[in-house]
XYZ file of C-alpha atoms in Angstrom:
196
model
C 15.415 31.326 -14.924
C 12.748 29.155 -13.293
C 12.360 25.690 -14.714
C 9.313 25.227 -16.948
C 6.468 23.236 -15.450
C 6.465 19.640 -16.675
C 3.081 18.650 -15.300
C -0.535 19.749 -15.077
C -1.808 21.061 -11.752
C -5.146 19.341 -12.399
C -3.327 16.043 -12.905
C -1.395 16.575 -9.674
C -4.615 17.252 -7.749
C -6.422 14.272 -9.272
C -3.608 11.817 -8.497
C -3.241 13.173 -4.979
C -7.010 12.914 -4.483
C -6.868 9.227 -5.408
C -4.059 8.659 -2.908
C -5.892 10.475 -0.095
C -9.114 8.661 -1.013
C -7.554 5.219 -0.834
C -5.179 5.732 2.120
C -6.453 8.718 4.093
C -4.671 11.905 5.079
C -2.588 10.715 8.020
C -1.313 7.602 6.236
C -0.185 9.674 3.245
C 3.254 11.239 3.571
C 4.853 13.751 1.256
C 7.012 10.910 -0.071
C 3.806 8.979 -0.834
C 2.467 11.988 -2.725
C 5.677 12.302 -4.711
C 5.404 8.620 -5.691
C 1.663 8.787 -6.413
C 1.851 11.940 -8.521
C 5.303 11.644 -10.056
C 5.890 15.252 -9.034
C 8.687 16.464 -6.766
C 8.139 17.978 -3.347
C 9.169 21.315 -4.830
C 6.513 20.963 -7.546
C 3.838 20.054 -5.007
C 4.713 22.998 -2.745
C 4.933 25.366 -5.710
C 1.529 24.354 -7.081
C -0.476 23.788 -3.920
C 1.469 24.973 -0.887
C 1.838 21.607 0.822
C 0.057 18.446 1.884
C -2.974 19.950 3.629
C -3.658 22.457 0.864
C -3.359 19.653 -1.696
C -5.816 17.574 0.332
C -8.356 20.415 0.299
C -7.933 20.862 -3.456
C -8.337 17.106 -3.871
C -11.520 17.239 -1.806
C -12.900 19.907 -4.149
C -11.886 17.843 -7.181
C -13.686 14.821 -5.713
C -16.865 16.891 -5.550
C -16.565 17.635 -9.253
C -15.434 14.214 -10.480
C -17.432 11.850 -8.238
C -20.099 13.712 -6.280
C -21.782 15.926 -8.867
C -22.404 13.089 -11.357
C -23.807 10.944 -8.524
C -26.055 13.707 -7.156
C -27.402 14.719 -10.565
C -30.254 12.205 -10.498
C -31.725 13.362 -7.189
C -31.277 17.062 -7.938
C -33.570 17.140 -10.994
C -36.975 18.819 -10.856
C -38.662 15.491 -11.600
C -36.634 13.291 -9.228
C -38.444 10.730 -7.066
C -37.882 7.370 -5.423
C -36.520 5.785 -8.599
C -33.795 8.442 -8.738
C -32.929 7.845 -5.073
C -32.613 4.144 -5.911
C -30.467 5.053 -8.929
C -28.177 7.178 -6.742
C -27.477 4.260 -4.414
C -27.045 1.760 -7.244
C -24.663 4.051 -9.114
C -22.410 4.358 -6.095
C -22.563 0.651 -5.264
C -21.725 -0.229 -8.872
C -18.793 2.204 -8.781
C -17.529 0.602 -5.561
C -17.799 -2.852 -7.139
C -15.986 -1.655 -10.265
C -13.149 -0.208 -8.175
C -12.890 -3.454 -6.203
C -14.202 -4.406 -2.791
C -13.217 -3.893 -0.096
C -12.619 -0.422 -1.474
C -11.728 3.099 -0.397
C -15.304 4.014 0.543
C -16.267 7.646 0.071
C -13.670 10.374 0.469
C -16.245 12.509 2.298
C -17.304 9.729 4.677
C -13.623 9.057 5.370
C -13.018 12.758 6.007
C -15.943 12.859 8.446
C -14.121 10.540 10.826
C -10.470 11.339 10.130
C -10.177 15.053 9.427
C -13.428 16.918 10.152
C -13.354 16.486 13.954
C -10.200 18.608 14.251
C -9.974 20.593 11.001
C -12.581 23.358 10.596
C -11.961 23.733 6.859
C -12.580 20.040 6.219
C -15.573 20.106 8.586
C -17.069 22.953 6.542
C -16.546 21.026 3.288
C -18.130 17.896 4.767
C -21.065 19.916 6.080
C -21.634 21.513 2.671
C -21.502 18.088 1.011
C -24.008 16.604 3.458
C -26.309 19.597 3.109
C -26.267 19.264 -0.668
C -27.032 15.540 -0.416
C -29.847 16.260 2.053
C -31.312 18.869 -0.291
C -31.234 16.388 -3.168
C -32.943 13.687 -1.128
C -35.513 16.196 0.168
C -36.207 17.287 -3.397
C -36.873 13.710 -4.532
C -39.001 12.911 -1.466
C -41.127 16.042 -1.841
C -41.706 15.237 -5.528
C -42.765 11.708 -4.605
C -44.942 12.807 -1.662
C -46.087 16.396 -2.339
C -48.473 16.343 0.616
C -45.804 15.479 3.177
C -44.893 18.153 5.709
C -41.519 19.879 5.600
C -40.402 18.510 8.987
C -41.077 14.936 7.885
C -39.296 15.477 4.553
C -36.252 16.894 6.339
C -36.203 14.021 8.837
C -36.293 11.433 6.046
C -33.638 13.281 4.065
C -31.384 13.391 7.150
C -31.976 9.654 7.627
C -30.940 8.992 4.031
C -27.756 11.067 4.372
C -26.758 9.175 7.506
C -27.586 5.854 5.844
C -25.613 6.752 2.715
C -22.497 7.618 4.715
C -22.813 4.378 6.655
C -23.210 2.400 3.445
C -20.075 3.914 1.912
C -18.147 3.179 5.107
C -19.415 -0.412 4.952
C -18.006 -0.686 1.421
C -14.541 -0.544 2.972
C -14.965 -3.922 4.677
C -17.219 -6.048 2.432
C -15.922 -8.267 -0.338
C -18.921 -8.154 -2.697
C -21.639 -5.596 -3.467
C -24.373 -8.001 -2.309
C -24.638 -6.725 1.305
C -24.524 -3.128 0.084
C -27.422 -3.758 -2.305
C -29.353 -5.567 0.415
C -28.952 -2.596 2.772
C -29.957 -0.166 0.018
C -33.061 -2.230 -0.801
C -34.075 -2.309 2.868
C -33.527 1.422 3.107
C -35.687 2.077 0.048
C -38.417 -0.260 1.321
C -38.508 1.652 4.603
C -38.656 4.940 2.718
C -41.542 3.722 0.536
C -43.460 2.558 3.612
C -42.944 5.930 5.297
C -44.032 7.877 2.231
C -47.099 5.786 1.430
C -48.454 5.221 4.941
């Protein structure tokens, strides 16, 4: 008879996600995953099919656990500049709480490590960035209803690029102060562009 499962698949995915988030895909071996999750290689292969499949499931879990709560503010029908500011502050505060320098953003990390040579990860990153762009565009259009679509899209793209850069920066700074300074400058530029 097969041995009964002694762990939760969700717990396995969550612990693996944290390992991939903090160390990256290439620097995480199967032995590292066994140590991080407390689950045997057999259990990992049985539940998820291996390291890459576990990474993809962890990426999806990250969207649910970290991304959706962060994006909620800018995705509301009434979102505006204050919600964009709240999005950045929420993420900076989370980075500070986790400890700086920190792991950055799993998606930003995936953009440079995995997406260039893994089409499945590239598709997940693209979907994430498109969702973030849509949220920013929503908040900008609410704040500046007379602005043209091309200008809204350009500003939203600028914010996505800036956000990914900010989260990458969080991997090398020791305090949240430079992150907040960059976010304030970004928001000042956005206000100037919207109100000109």
